[in-house]
Structures are given as C-alpha cells and as structure tokens.
Coordinates of C-alpha atoms and ligand atoms in Angstrom, one line a residue:
M387 CA -24.0 23.9 -14.3
F388 CA -22.1 23.5 -11.1
R389 CA -22.5 27.1 -9.9
G390 CA -24.8 28.5 -7.3
P391 CA -24.9 29.9 -3.8
V392 CA -22.4 28.4 -1.4
I393 CA -23.9 26.1 1.1
A394 CA -22.3 24.5 4.1
W395 CA -23.0 20.9 4.8
G396 CA -23.8 19.3 8.1
G397 CA -24.8 20.9 11.3
G398 CA -26.6 23.7 9.6
G399 CA -24.0 26.3 10.4
C400 CA -21.8 28.1 7.9
L401 CA -18.2 26.9 8.1
N402 CA -15.2 29.0 7.2
A403 CA -13.2 28.0 4.2
A404 CA -9.5 27.3 4.5
A405 CA -7.5 30.1 2.9
P406 CA -7.1 29.3 -0.8
S407 CA -3.7 27.8 -1.6
P408 CA -1.9 28.9 -4.7
L409 CA -2.3 26.9 -7.9
Q410 CA -0.3 23.8 -7.5
R411 CA 0.2 21.0 -9.8
L412 CA 0.1 17.5 -8.6
D413 CA 1.2 14.6 -10.7
V414 CA -0.9 11.7 -9.9
L415 CA 0.7 8.4 -10.2
R416 CA -0.4 5.1 -8.9
W417 CA 1.9 2.3 -9.9
G418 CA 2.0 3.6 -13.4
R419 CA -1.3 5.6 -13.6
L420 CA -0.2 9.0 -14.6
T421 CA -2.7 11.8 -14.6
S422 CA -2.0 15.5 -14.4
V423 CA -4.3 17.3 -12.1
A424 CA -4.6 21.0 -11.3
I425 CA -5.4 21.6 -7.7
R426 CA -6.7 25.0 -7.7
A427 CA -7.7 27.6 -5.2
A428 CA -10.6 28.6 -7.4
P429 CA -11.7 32.2 -7.5
A430 CA -14.6 32.9 -5.2
A431 CA -17.1 32.9 -8.0
Q432 CA -16.0 29.6 -9.2
R433 CA -16.1 28.0 -5.8
N434 CA -19.7 29.0 -5.3
R435 CA -21.7 26.0 -5.9
L436 CA -25.0 24.4 -5.2
S437 CA -25.6 22.0 -2.5
L438 CA -27.7 19.1 -3.4
G439 CA -27.9 17.8 0.2
E440 CA -30.9 18.2 2.4
G441 CA -31.0 20.3 5.4
S442 CA -28.0 22.4 4.4
C443 CA -27.4 25.9 5.3
R444 CA -28.7 28.2 2.6
R445 CA -27.1 31.4 3.4
R446 CA -23.8 33.0 2.5
C447 CA -21.1 33.5 5.1
S448 CA -20.6 37.1 6.1
G449 CA -17.4 38.8 5.0
G450 CA -17.7 37.7 1.4
T451 CA -15.6 34.6 1.6
P452 CA -17.6 31.7 0.3
E453 CA -17.3 28.6 2.4
V454 CA -16.7 25.1 1.1
G455 CA -17.4 21.8 2.7
T456 CA -13.9 21.1 3.8
K457 CA -14.1 21.6 7.5
W458 CA -12.5 18.8 9.4
I459 CA -14.5 17.6 12.4
K460 CA -12.3 17.0 15.5
P461 CA -13.0 13.5 16.6
S462 CA -14.2 12.9 20.2
G463 CA -12.1 10.4 22.2
Q464 CA -8.8 10.1 23.8
E465 CA -5.9 12.5 23.3
T466 CA -2.6 10.7 22.5
G467 CA -0.2 13.6 22.9
I468 CA 0.8 13.1 19.3
Q469 CA 0.3 15.9 16.8
I470 CA -0.2 14.8 13.2
Y471 CA -0.4 16.7 9.9
N472 CA -3.8 15.9 8.6
S473 CA -4.4 16.4 4.8
L474 CA -8.1 16.8 5.6
S475 CA -7.6 20.0 7.6
R476 CA -4.3 20.9 6.0
S477 CA -2.8 21.5 9.4
K478 CA -1.3 19.8 12.4
E479 CA -4.0 18.4 14.6
P480 CA -3.9 16.4 17.9
L481 CA -4.3 12.7 17.2
I482 CA -7.5 11.7 19.1
L483 CA -8.5 8.0 19.1
G484 CA -11.9 6.5 19.8
N485 CA -10.2 3.7 21.7
A486 CA -7.2 5.1 23.7
S487 CA -4.9 2.2 23.0
V488 CA -5.9 1.2 19.5
V489 CA -5.3 2.8 16.1
T490 CA -7.4 1.7 13.2
W491 CA -5.4 2.2 10.0
Y492 CA -6.1 1.6 6.4
S493 CA -3.2 1.6 3.9
C494 CA -3.7 1.6 0.2
G495 CA -1.7 -1.3 -1.1
P496 CA 0.0 -2.0 -4.4
T497 CA -1.6 -2.9 -7.8
V498 CA 0.3 -6.0 -8.4
Y499 CA 1.4 -6.1 -12.0
D500 CA 5.1 -5.3 -11.7
H501 CA 8.1 -5.2 -9.4
A502 CA 8.0 -2.5 -6.7
H503 CA 10.4 0.4 -7.2
L504 CA 12.1 2.7 -4.7
G505 CA 9.4 5.3 -5.0
H506 CA 6.9 2.8 -3.6
A507 CA 9.4 1.6 -1.1
Y508 CA 9.9 5.1 0.1
S509 CA 6.2 5.5 1.0
Y510 CA 5.8 2.1 2.7
V511 CA 9.1 2.5 4.7
R512 CA 8.0 6.0 5.8
F513 CA 4.7 4.7 7.1
D514 CA 6.4 1.7 8.6
I515 CA 8.5 4.0 10.7
I516 CA 5.4 5.9 11.9
R517 CA 3.6 2.7 12.7
R518 CA 6.6 1.4 14.7
V519 CA 6.9 4.8 16.6
M520 CA 3.2 4.7 17.5
T521 CA 3.5 1.1 18.7
K522 CA 6.8 1.1 20.5
M523 CA 7.2 4.7 21.7
F524 CA 3.6 5.6 22.3
G525 CA 2.2 2.1 23.2
K526 CA -0.6 2.0 20.7
E527 CA -1.9 -1.2 19.1
V528 CA -2.0 -0.5 15.4
V529 CA -4.6 -2.6 13.5
M530 CA -3.5 -2.1 9.9
V531 CA -5.4 -3.3 6.9
M532 CA -3.8 -3.2 3.4
G533 CA -5.9 -3.8 0.3
I534 CA -4.2 -5.6 -2.6
T535 CA -5.4 -4.5 -6.0
D536 CA -5.2 -7.8 -7.8
I537 CA -7.6 -7.0 -10.6
D538 CA -7.2 -3.9 -12.7
D539 CA -6.6 -2.7 -16.3
K540 CA -2.8 -2.8 -16.0
I541 CA -2.9 -6.4 -14.7
I542 CA -5.2 -7.5 -17.5
K543 CA -3.1 -5.8 -20.1
R544 CA 0.2 -7.2 -18.8
A545 CA -1.2 -10.7 -18.4
N546 CA -2.5 -10.6 -22.0
E547 CA 1.0 -9.5 -23.2
M548 CA 2.6 -12.4 -21.3
D549 CA -0.1 -14.9 -22.3
I550 CA -0.8 -15.9 -18.6
S551 CA -3.9 -15.5 -16.5
P552 CA -4.4 -12.2 -14.6
E553 CA -4.6 -14.3 -11.4
T554 CA -1.2 -15.9 -12.0
L555 CA 0.4 -12.5 -12.7
A556 CA -1.2 -10.9 -9.7
R557 CA -0.2 -13.7 -7.3
F558 CA 3.3 -13.6 -8.6
Y559 CA 3.8 -9.9 -8.1
E560 CA 1.9 -9.9 -4.8
E561 CA 4.4 -12.4 -3.4
D562 CA 7.2 -10.3 -5.0
F563 CA 5.9 -7.2 -3.3
K564 CA 5.8 -8.9 0.1
Q565 CA 9.3 -10.2 -0.4
D566 CA 10.5 -6.7 -1.2
M567 CA 8.8 -5.3 1.8
S568 CA 10.3 -8.0 4.0
A569 CA 13.7 -7.3 2.6
L570 CA 13.2 -3.6 3.5
K571 CA 12.1 -4.7 7.0
V572 CA 8.6 -3.2 6.5
L573 CA 6.3 -4.9 9.0
P574 CA 3.4 -6.7 7.3
P575 CA -0.1 -5.2 7.9
T576 CA -2.3 -6.9 10.4
I577 CA -4.1 -8.3 7.4
Y578 CA -3.8 -8.1 3.7
M579 CA -7.1 -8.2 1.7
R580 CA -7.4 -8.9 -2.0
V581 CA -10.0 -7.3 -4.1
T582 CA -10.8 -10.5 -5.9
E583 CA -11.7 -12.2 -2.7
N584 CA -14.3 -9.5 -1.8
V585 CA -16.2 -8.9 -5.0
P586 CA -19.7 -9.8 -3.5
Q587 CA -19.0 -7.3 -0.8
V588 CA -18.0 -4.7 -3.3
I589 CA -21.3 -5.4 -5.2
S590 CA -23.4 -4.9 -2.1
F591 CA -21.5 -1.8 -1.2
I592 CA -22.3 -0.4 -4.7
Q593 CA -26.0 -1.4 -4.4
Q594 CA -26.2 0.5 -1.1
L595 CA -24.7 3.6 -2.8
V596 CA -27.2 3.4 -5.6
A597 CA -30.0 2.9 -3.0
N598 CA -28.7 6.0 -1.1
G599 CA -29.0 8.0 -4.3
H600 CA -25.2 8.4 -4.9
G601 CA -24.7 6.0 -7.8
Y602 CA -26.4 5.2 -11.1
A603 CA -26.2 2.3 -13.6
T604 CA -26.0 2.9 -17.3
S605 CA -27.4 0.9 -20.2
Q606 CA -23.9 -0.2 -21.0
G607 CA -23.6 -2.1 -17.7
N608 CA -21.4 0.5 -15.9
V609 CA -22.2 1.9 -12.5
Y610 CA -20.9 5.4 -11.7
F611 CA -20.7 7.5 -8.5
D612 CA -22.7 10.6 -9.0
V613 CA -20.3 13.2 -7.8
R614 CA -22.8 16.0 -7.8
S615 CA -25.0 14.1 -5.3
R616 CA -22.3 14.9 -2.7
G617 CA -22.7 18.7 -3.2
D618 CA -20.0 20.7 -1.5
R619 CA -18.7 17.7 0.3
Y620 CA -16.9 16.4 -2.8
G621 CA -13.5 17.9 -2.8
K622 CA -13.1 18.1 1.0
L623 CA -9.6 16.5 0.8
T624 CA -8.1 18.1 -2.2
N625 CA -10.3 21.0 -3.0
I626 CA -10.8 19.6 -6.5
Y627 CA -14.4 20.0 -7.5
P628 CA -16.6 19.1 -10.5
D629 CA -16.0 22.0 -12.8
A630 CA -18.5 23.7 -15.1
Q631 CA -16.1 23.6 -18.0
E632 CA -15.9 19.9 -17.7
E633 CA -19.6 19.3 -18.1
Y634 CA -19.3 17.9 -21.6
V635 CA -18.6 14.2 -21.5
L636 CA -18.3 11.6 -24.2
S637 CA -18.7 8.5 -22.2
D638 CA -21.9 7.2 -20.6
K639 CA -21.3 9.1 -17.4
R640 CA -23.6 12.0 -16.5
H641 CA -20.7 14.1 -15.4
T642 CA -17.0 14.0 -16.2
K643 CA -16.0 13.8 -12.5
D644 CA -18.3 10.8 -12.0
F645 CA -16.1 7.8 -11.5
A646 CA -16.7 4.1 -12.1
L647 CA -17.9 1.9 -9.2
W648 CA -18.4 -1.1 -11.5
K649 CA -17.0 -1.5 -15.0
A650 CA -18.8 -3.6 -17.6
A651 CA -16.6 -6.4 -18.8
K652 CA -15.0 -6.2 -22.2
P653 CA -15.2 -9.4 -24.3
Q654 CA -12.8 -12.2 -23.1
E655 CA -12.0 -10.2 -19.9
I656 CA -12.0 -11.6 -16.5
C657 CA -15.4 -10.8 -14.9
W658 CA -17.9 -11.4 -12.1
D659 CA -21.7 -11.6 -12.3
S660 CA -23.5 -8.6 -10.9
P661 CA -27.0 -7.1 -10.9
W662 CA -25.7 -4.8 -13.8
G663 CA -24.3 -7.7 -15.8
K664 CA -20.8 -9.1 -16.0
G665 CA -18.0 -6.8 -14.9
R666 CA -15.5 -6.0 -12.3
P667 CA -15.0 -3.4 -9.5
G668 CA -13.8 0.1 -10.2
W669 CA -10.5 1.2 -8.7
H670 CA -11.6 3.3 -5.7
I671 CA -14.5 1.2 -4.5
E672 CA -12.2 -1.6 -3.4
C673 CA -10.5 0.4 -0.7
S674 CA -13.8 1.8 0.6
T675 CA -15.3 -1.7 0.8
I676 CA -12.4 -3.4 2.4
S677 CA -11.9 -0.7 5.0
S678 CA -15.6 -0.7 5.8
L679 CA -15.7 -4.5 6.0
V680 CA -13.1 -4.5 8.8
F681 CA -13.5 -1.1 10.5
G682 CA -17.1 -0.2 9.8
G683 CA -18.1 3.4 9.4
H684 CA -15.1 5.0 11.2
L685 CA -11.4 5.0 10.6
D686 CA -8.6 6.7 12.6
I687 CA -5.8 6.8 10.0
H688 CA -5.7 6.5 6.2
T689 CA -2.3 6.5 4.4
G690 CA -0.8 6.5 1.0
G691 CA 1.5 8.4 -1.3
I692 CA 0.6 12.1 -2.1
D693 CA -0.1 11.0 -5.7
L694 CA -3.1 9.0 -4.3
A695 CA -4.8 12.0 -2.8
F696 CA -6.7 12.8 -6.0
P697 CA -8.7 11.2 -7.3
H698 CA -8.3 8.0 -5.2
H699 CA -8.6 9.2 -1.7
E700 CA -11.1 11.9 -2.6
N701 CA -13.3 9.3 -4.1
E702 CA -12.8 6.8 -1.3
I703 CA -14.1 9.5 1.1
A704 CA -17.1 10.3 -1.1
Q705 CA -18.0 6.6 -1.3
C706 CA -17.6 5.8 2.4
E707 CA -19.4 8.9 3.6
A708 CA -22.2 8.3 1.2
Y709 CA -22.4 4.7 2.1
H710 CA -22.3 5.1 5.9
Q711 CA -24.3 8.4 5.7
C712 CA -21.8 10.0 8.0
E713 CA -20.1 13.4 8.0
Q714 CA -16.6 12.1 8.5
W715 CA -15.4 8.6 7.8
G716 CA -11.6 8.8 8.0
N717 CA -10.3 11.2 10.7
Y718 CA -6.7 11.6 9.6
F719 CA -5.3 11.3 6.1
L720 CA -1.5 11.1 6.0
H721 CA 0.4 11.4 2.7
S722 CA 4.0 10.7 2.1
G723 CA 6.0 12.9 -0.3
H724 CA 7.5 11.9 -3.6
L725 CA 10.9 10.4 -4.1
H726 CA 12.6 12.5 -6.7
V727 CA 15.6 11.5 -8.7
K728 CA 18.2 14.1 -9.3
G729 CA 16.9 16.9 -11.5
S730 CA 13.6 17.2 -9.6
K731 CA 11.6 14.5 -11.4
K732 CA 9.8 12.1 -9.2
M733 CA 10.7 8.4 -9.5
S734 CA 8.0 6.6 -11.5
K735 CA 7.5 3.7 -13.8
S736 CA 6.1 5.9 -16.6
L737 CA 9.1 8.3 -16.5
K738 CA 11.4 5.2 -16.7
N739 CA 13.7 6.7 -14.1
Y740 CA 13.1 4.1 -11.4
I741 CA 15.2 1.7 -9.6
T742 CA 13.6 -1.6 -8.5
V743 CA 13.9 -2.5 -4.8
K744 CA 15.8 -5.6 -5.7
D745 CA 18.4 -3.6 -7.7
F746 CA 18.7 -1.0 -4.9
L747 CA 19.3 -3.7 -2.3
K748 CA 22.3 -5.1 -4.3
E749 CA 24.1 -1.8 -3.6
F750 CA 22.7 -0.6 -0.3
S751 CA 21.4 -2.1 2.9
P752 CA 17.8 -1.7 4.1
D753 CA 19.2 0.2 7.2
Q754 CA 20.9 2.7 4.9
F755 CA 17.6 3.2 3.1
R756 CA 15.8 3.7 6.4
M757 CA 18.3 6.2 7.5
F758 CA 17.9 8.0 4.2
C759 CA 14.1 8.1 5.0
L760 CA 14.6 9.2 8.6
R761 CA 16.7 12.3 7.5
S762 CA 13.6 14.0 6.0
K763 CA 10.0 14.6 7.0
Y764 CA 7.8 11.8 5.8
S765 CA 5.4 14.3 4.1
S766 CA 8.2 16.1 2.2
G767 CA 9.5 15.1 -1.2
V768 CA 13.1 14.0 -1.1
E769 CA 15.9 13.7 -3.6
Y770 CA 17.4 10.4 -4.2
S771 CA 21.0 10.9 -5.3
D772 CA 24.5 9.7 -4.5
D773 CA 24.9 12.6 -2.1
T774 CA 21.7 11.8 -0.1
M775 CA 22.5 8.1 0.1
N776 CA 26.1 8.9 1.1
D777 CA 24.8 11.1 3.8
A778 CA 22.7 8.2 5.1
K779 CA 25.7 5.8 4.9
N780 CA 27.9 8.3 6.8
I781 CA 25.5 8.8 9.6
L782 CA 25.2 5.1 10.1
H783 CA 29.0 4.9 10.1
I784 CA 29.2 7.6 12.8
I785 CA 26.7 5.7 14.9
H786 CA 28.5 2.3 14.5
S787 CA 31.8 3.8 15.2
F788 CA 30.6 5.5 18.4
I789 CA 29.0 2.2 19.5
S790 CA 32.3 0.4 18.9
S791 CA 34.3 3.0 20.9
A792 CA 31.8 3.0 23.8
N793 CA 31.9 -0.8 23.8
A794 CA 35.7 -0.7 23.9
Y795 CA 35.6 1.8 26.8
M796 CA 33.1 -0.3 28.7
K797 CA 35.4 -3.4 28.3
G798 CA 38.3 -1.4 29.6
Q799 CA 40.1 -1.3 26.3
L800 CA 40.2 2.5 26.0
N801 CA 42.3 4.7 28.2
C802 CA 40.4 8.0 28.5
D803 CA 40.6 11.1 30.7
T804 CA 38.2 11.4 33.6
I805 CA 34.7 11.1 32.1
R806 CA 32.3 14.0 32.8
E807 CA 29.5 11.7 33.8
D808 CA 27.2 14.5 34.9
V809 CA 27.3 16.0 31.4
L810 CA 26.6 12.7 29.8
W811 CA 23.6 11.8 32.1
D812 CA 22.2 15.3 31.5
K813 CA 22.7 15.0 27.8
L814 CA 21.1 11.5 27.7
A815 CA 18.0 12.8 29.6
L816 CA 17.7 15.8 27.3
T817 CA 18.1 13.6 24.2
K818 CA 15.3 11.3 25.3
K819 CA 13.0 14.2 25.8
T820 CA 13.9 15.8 22.5
V821 CA 13.5 12.6 20.6
E822 CA 10.1 11.8 22.1
A823 CA 8.9 15.4 21.5
A824 CA 10.1 15.3 17.9
C825 CA 8.4 12.0 17.3
A826 CA 5.2 13.3 18.9
D827 CA 5.4 16.4 16.6
D828 CA 4.2 14.8 13.4
F829 CA 6.9 12.2 13.5
D830 CA 9.7 14.7 13.0
T831 CA 12.4 12.1 12.6
P832 CA 15.1 14.5 11.2
R833 CA 15.0 16.3 14.5
A834 CA 15.2 13.0 16.5
I835 CA 18.2 11.9 14.5
R836 CA 19.9 15.3 15.0
A837 CA 19.4 15.0 18.8
I838 CA 21.0 11.5 18.7
L839 CA 23.9 12.7 16.7
D840 CA 24.4 15.5 19.2
L841 CA 24.5 12.9 22.0
I842 CA 27.1 10.9 20.1
H843 CA 29.1 14.1 19.6
Y844 CA 29.2 14.6 23.4
G845 CA 29.9 11.0 24.0
N846 CA 32.8 11.0 21.5
R847 CA 34.3 14.1 23.2
Q848 CA 34.5 12.2 26.5
L849 CA 36.0 9.2 24.8
K850 CA 39.2 10.9 23.7
T851 CA 42.0 8.5 24.4
V852 CA 45.1 9.6 26.4
T853 CA 48.5 8.0 26.6
K854 CA 49.1 8.5 30.3
E855 CA 47.7 6.0 32.7
N856 CA 44.4 7.2 34.2
R857 CA 43.5 5.9 37.7
S858 CA 40.2 7.8 38.1
P859 CA 37.0 5.8 38.5
R860 CA 35.6 4.4 35.4
S861 CA 32.2 5.4 34.0
A862 CA 31.1 2.3 32.1
V863 CA 27.4 2.6 33.2
V864 CA 26.7 5.9 31.6
F865 CA 28.0 4.7 28.3
G866 CA 26.0 1.5 28.8
A867 CA 22.9 3.5 29.3
I868 CA 23.6 5.6 26.2
L869 CA 24.2 2.5 24.1
S870 CA 21.1 0.8 25.5
Y871 CA 19.0 3.9 24.7
M872 CA 20.4 4.1 21.1
V873 CA 19.8 0.5 20.4
E874 CA 16.2 0.8 21.6
F875 CA 15.5 3.9 19.6
F876 CA 16.9 2.5 16.4
N877 CA 15.2 -0.7 17.0
T878 CA 12.0 1.3 17.3
V879 CA 12.4 2.9 13.9
G880 CA 13.5 -0.5 12.4
I881 CA 17.3 -0.1 12.2
T882 CA 19.3 -2.9 13.8
L883 CA 22.4 -1.9 15.6
A884 CA 23.1 -5.2 17.3
E885 CA 26.3 -6.8 16.2
S886 CA 25.2 -10.1 14.9
Q887 CA 22.4 -10.0 12.4
V888 CA 21.3 -13.2 11.0
P889 CA 19.7 -12.7 7.6
A890 CA 16.2 -14.0 7.5
E891 CA 15.9 -17.3 5.7
H892 CA 13.7 -16.8 2.7
K893 CA 13.9 -20.2 1.1
H894 CA 11.6 -22.8 2.6
S895 CA 12.5 -25.4 0.0
A896 CA 11.3 -28.4 2.1
L897 CA 7.9 -26.8 2.7
L898 CA 7.6 -25.8 -0.9
S899 CA 8.4 -29.3 -2.1
S900 CA 5.7 -30.8 0.1
V901 CA 3.1 -28.3 -1.1
I902 CA 3.9 -29.1 -4.7
D903 CA 3.7 -32.8 -4.0
E904 CA 0.2 -32.3 -2.6
L905 CA -0.9 -30.1 -5.4
V906 CA 0.4 -32.5 -8.1
S907 CA -1.1 -35.5 -6.4
F908 CA -4.5 -33.7 -6.3
R909 CA -4.1 -32.8 -10.0
I910 CA -3.4 -36.5 -10.8
K911 CA -6.7 -37.5 -9.2
V912 CA -8.6 -34.8 -11.1
R913 CA -7.0 -35.7 -14.4
S914 CA -7.4 -39.4 -13.9
F915 CA -11.1 -38.9 -13.3
A916 CA -11.4 -36.7 -16.3
L917 CA -9.7 -39.3 -18.5
A918 CA -11.4 -42.3 -17.1
V919 CA -14.3 -42.3 -19.6
P920 CA -15.3 -45.9 -20.5
E921 CA -14.3 -47.1 -23.9
A922 CA -17.0 -47.0 -26.5
A923 CA -18.6 -50.3 -27.2
G924 CA -17.3 -50.4 -30.8
S925 CA -13.7 -50.4 -29.6
M926 CA -14.2 -53.2 -27.1
S927 CA -13.0 -56.5 -28.4
A928 CA -14.8 -59.7 -27.5
E929 CA -17.8 -58.4 -25.6
S930 CA -18.6 -55.7 -28.1
A931 CA -20.0 -58.3 -30.5
D932 CA -22.9 -58.8 -28.0
F933 CA -24.1 -55.2 -28.5
S934 CA -26.5 -54.2 -31.2
E935 CA -25.5 -51.5 -33.6
E936 CA -28.0 -49.2 -32.0
E937 CA -26.6 -49.8 -28.5
K938 CA -23.1 -49.2 -29.8
Q939 CA -24.2 -45.8 -31.2
Q940 CA -25.8 -44.9 -28.0
Q941 CA -22.7 -45.8 -26.0
K942 CA -20.6 -43.7 -28.4
A943 CA -22.9 -40.8 -27.9
E944 CA -22.8 -41.2 -24.1
R945 CA -19.0 -41.3 -24.2
R946 CA -18.8 -38.2 -26.3
Q947 CA -21.1 -36.4 -23.8
Q948 CA -19.0 -37.6 -20.8
L949 CA -15.8 -36.4 -22.5
Q950 CA -17.5 -33.1 -23.2
E951 CA -18.6 -32.7 -19.6
R952 CA -15.2 -33.5 -18.2
M953 CA -13.3 -31.3 -20.6
P954 CA -13.2 -28.3 -18.3
L955 CA -11.4 -30.5 -15.7
L956 CA -8.7 -31.4 -18.3
Q957 CA -8.5 -27.7 -19.4
A958 CA -8.0 -26.6 -15.7
C959 CA -5.3 -29.3 -15.3
D960 CA -3.5 -27.9 -18.4
R961 CA -3.9 -24.3 -17.2
L962 CA -2.4 -25.2 -13.9
R963 CA 0.5 -26.9 -15.6
Q964 CA 1.2 -23.8 -17.7
D965 CA 0.8 -21.4 -14.8
L966 CA 3.1 -23.3 -12.6
A967 CA 5.7 -23.5 -15.4
I968 CA 5.9 -19.7 -15.0
Y969 CA 7.4 -20.2 -11.5
G970 CA 9.7 -22.8 -12.8
I971 CA 7.7 -25.8 -11.6
N972 CA 7.5 -28.2 -14.5
I973 CA 4.8 -30.8 -14.3
K974 CA 5.2 -33.7 -16.7
D975 CA 2.1 -35.8 -17.6
R976 CA 3.0 -39.4 -18.1
S977 CA -0.1 -41.3 -19.2
T978 CA -2.4 -41.3 -16.2
T979 CA 0.2 -40.1 -13.7
S980 CA 2.4 -37.0 -13.5
T981 CA 5.8 -36.0 -12.1
W982 CA 7.3 -32.6 -11.4
E983 CA 10.7 -30.9 -11.3
L984 CA 12.0 -27.5 -10.5
G985 CA 13.3 -25.6 -13.5
K986 CA 14.1 -21.9 -14.2
I987 CA 11.6 -19.2 -13.4
N988 CA 10.1 -17.9 -16.7
N989 CA 12.3 -15.1 -17.7
K990 CA 9.3 -13.1 -18.9
L991 CA 8.7 -12.5 -15.2
E992 CA 12.3 -12.1 -14.2
K993 CA 13.1 -9.6 -16.9
H994 CA 10.6 -7.0 -15.8
Ligands
ZN385 ZN1 -6.8 2.9 -1.8

C-alpha cells in the first residue's frame, strides 16, 4: 500500500507542500493519445506516503500539513531579469541560467503518423515566439533540441493499415511536419533527433535505470520504471501519485503507475535487439535519453503542450533524475494551453474537430495566426473561432494602415497639423519600456500588443489630415523611429511588416531530380549484382556437354544457394520501389536497368 508517514526528499529538511489545488480534470492528448486523468489535491491522509529513498527526513512537518516532494530548487547561476511561470513550482520564478548567455531547451516533438493540426501549431508557434523573444530581445543563445517520435503504436498501426513500412510513413509525416512549421514561420530547433537513430543509447539509459534500482525487466521481455522506487519524488510536477486503489494490475507490471521503458515486440512488429529480447523503446524514455545525450544531467527549459504534463513530463522527470541521480534535472517546465474550438472543446484528432495546418493556411496567413497567438497568454487556453481570428486580422489591418499613413507622411504626401513630437517621443519611449517589461513578465504578449496599439492610437491622432496648407516644420524622423521600432518588434515575434515579402521557395525540383538519379543508379547496381548469378550448367549450350551429371547438379545447387543469398537484396530493391511510389516516384525495372518518372503522390497519404 502506498500510505505511510510523509517524508521529504533531499537535503534532510522537511519541505512545505504547495497549497492543494482544487480537483481539476486534465484531458491528456498527445497527437491522438487520449487519456483522462484526475489531478487531485488529495486529502492529507491520502497524500501521506512512504519514502523509499535513503537518507530522507523521517518526521512529520509541524502544523499538521503533510509535505510532498514537490519543492522546486532555485538554480544557481545568472539572473536574466525574465520571470517565467514554472509548472514545477506552480508560480512565476526568476529565470536563472547556468551559463548567462545560453539557454538549453528541450522540446517534445511530434509523433509522426499524421498531418499536424492547428492545436499542435498553436503550441509550437507559442514557443517559437518565446524563443525569438529570448534570442532577439534578451540576447540569449537558445540551443533547442526536438525529439521526433518516429516509432510508436500509432505509427505501426497506421503503416499496417496503409500497407507501407513504418519508416516510410514516419519519414513522410516528419517532412510534412517540418513543412507545416516552416509555412507557419516556426524556426527549426537547433537539432532534430529521431528516436530510431538513438535506440542503442535508449537501451543503455534503461540499463542504467535498472542498475540504479529504478527499473525491472519482466519474463515477458518488457522493462518498466518502478514508480514507487522514487518515493515522494514521483508526482513533483503534476501532483499525481501512485494510488492505493490502483494497486491491482492485470499486466506484468508491479504497479499500475509503473510505465514501460522497453516494450517487447509483438510478432511481425518492427523491433531492435536488446538485453531483454526484441522490442522497442517506450514513449517517455526517448525524450529523457535524447535530452541527456545532448545536455547531460541538467536542462534549463523543457516545453510542451499542457496535455503532455502527465504522464509524459512527469515520467521524463522520474527517469532523468533517477538516471543522473540528481534532485532536479529540468529547472523550468513551460506548458502551452489548449486551443479550444467554439463550444469549449479542445481541438484534437480524437474529437474530430480539428483543422489541419494546410487547410488553415488556405484561408489565413501565418502572420494572422501569430497575431491570434500573441493576443493571449501562451499558458492559457484560447478559443479558436471566427471572432478571435477576425480580431487578429483587424489588428494586423490597424498596424498596416498606420504604417501606410506614417510612410505617406514621411514622404510628404500627407498634409497634417503641427505634429506634437514631444508627445510621440515620450510615447515611443514608454512603449519600448512597457513592451520589454511585458515580455520579461512571463512573455506577456497581450500586454505588449496593447502597448503597441496604444502607440499607434497616438500616432494616428497626430496624422489627422487637414485641408489648409501647413507650413510648420515636418516631423518625419519621429514617425520613422516609430516605424522602425514596430518593424523590429514584430520581426522579433515572427511577423513581417516589410512591404515586399518573397514567399520561400519550397520546390527544389532540380536537386530532387539529381538525388533520385543517384538513388536509382545505386539501386541498379545492387539489383544487377543480385541478378547476376551464373547460369546453371544444364542450361548452358555447347560447353555444358563437357560437364558430368554430378558437376551439373552441383552447379545447380550452388546457383540456388547464390540466389537464396542474394534474395534479400532483390527484396530490398522491390521495397524501395514500392516505398518511393508512395511519394509519386515511379521506378520502372527494365531487364537489368531501371528508369524513373514522377507521378502522383499516393492519395492514401494525401487524403489524411
Ligand atoms: Zn517528450
């Protein structure tokens, strides 16, 4: 049973528990994973639990409030002047970095089995804005790593349905995701890392967890994380703990909250060899491994949608802290809110109320979406509706029309009354201060946008045209300064106000063509080698007579064996041909050579 005296972890001192929050429900979705989880402020009696860790404090806190192991440890390092809402402490904290000028940042990436929808886009755009603000406004170098989940139940299921390999499906949707992000002007991470390219690292990470006493293998070839081995420290992010009522489990886990580190392969499933038999990584272990590979035992910022907080981030924390044997692995956890569709439901694949990024961009521009995002706090849920999108469009219209008036005035095309330059200079200075203060206050972009709209309001008041000739000195510079500031600010958050925007060229047809040429020519060589098995003696004409029956039989047997040995090469060539056909690249085998042509992309992929 998971009950017992409350014991604090680390440091030996009792820590005060955060005030219990009311029962909230959190729908957990991760690209189609839907789980309903109750985050509870458990009654004191329930929250009492036994610490399994050594050296823990074994006394109750005075005052009757039991403590839990959720205390955030303020990092030591350089203050940045930025306040950030940290899900770990459930309050705003100063952002302190180990290295004053560098932010290490891990972002959970997509599970690539389908097109991204606007709910995903919302989260990635929100964090893109924060990253740009940190870089351009506060001068930090952001080193961002994003893990791509390219092996997973959903990928396997979808690939089976479509009769293509999981790798092909994953590569297609990974590329599709990157194109969507690029279309939304989301900067790519410093590096993407695929799970399938780091399986040996995942295995050794799991081995270390088992060696540290936090994981166990079962006779069925699964490896689980032993949640109870973490004592009070499990649940530090979300306050969700192993529960006594959930003790009874049907699977081979010891406890229902234990989660898979390694999953034994089902028949015919893609798998890797491991000390526990054939299988593949569990969901959470991939992020812990990838982040640790790049950043080691410490991480400044970890981000993802709020739906990932439990179980994903909670489990990532458990794994990393158990692996690195440290008290705090990630210092700041930031979560973006849900994108709701009208009627308060969040946008999700499973609710079938989603709009793909591609469909959205047929109607709206990426800048309109960014303005929609800027109008609310990144951590709050926001409603996607005609009204909220119209609001974003109108604000961009107000900004553009001010820019056009100010431009006209600067060029001498507007005849205005005497401009109150002093008012405008003051207002510009105040706006800069307000915007920077808002951005430093947990990236409060709605406040920053309001300040800019206020500046525009004052600017427009000065730009009232008059009919009578005005001979007073002109004030072009102050308007120039306002415009320059606005362009810089919007450029910082990823909105382009400059007049001529050349759309990025996505089609690199010449390059693509050369790559396919290379690939097909390589395949021809492999295929020719596989087919070039010497004829059997019996089928050779004149010389065959010189061979005895026994020699002929032996040659036949050798030929059969050679064919057998080279068969995997031919199968691989066939598979490549089928897989490329999905992308509309049709290879035609003509005897020992092959040609290729571009056709239509398989509508199985386009339709979804
Ligand atoms: Zn993750």
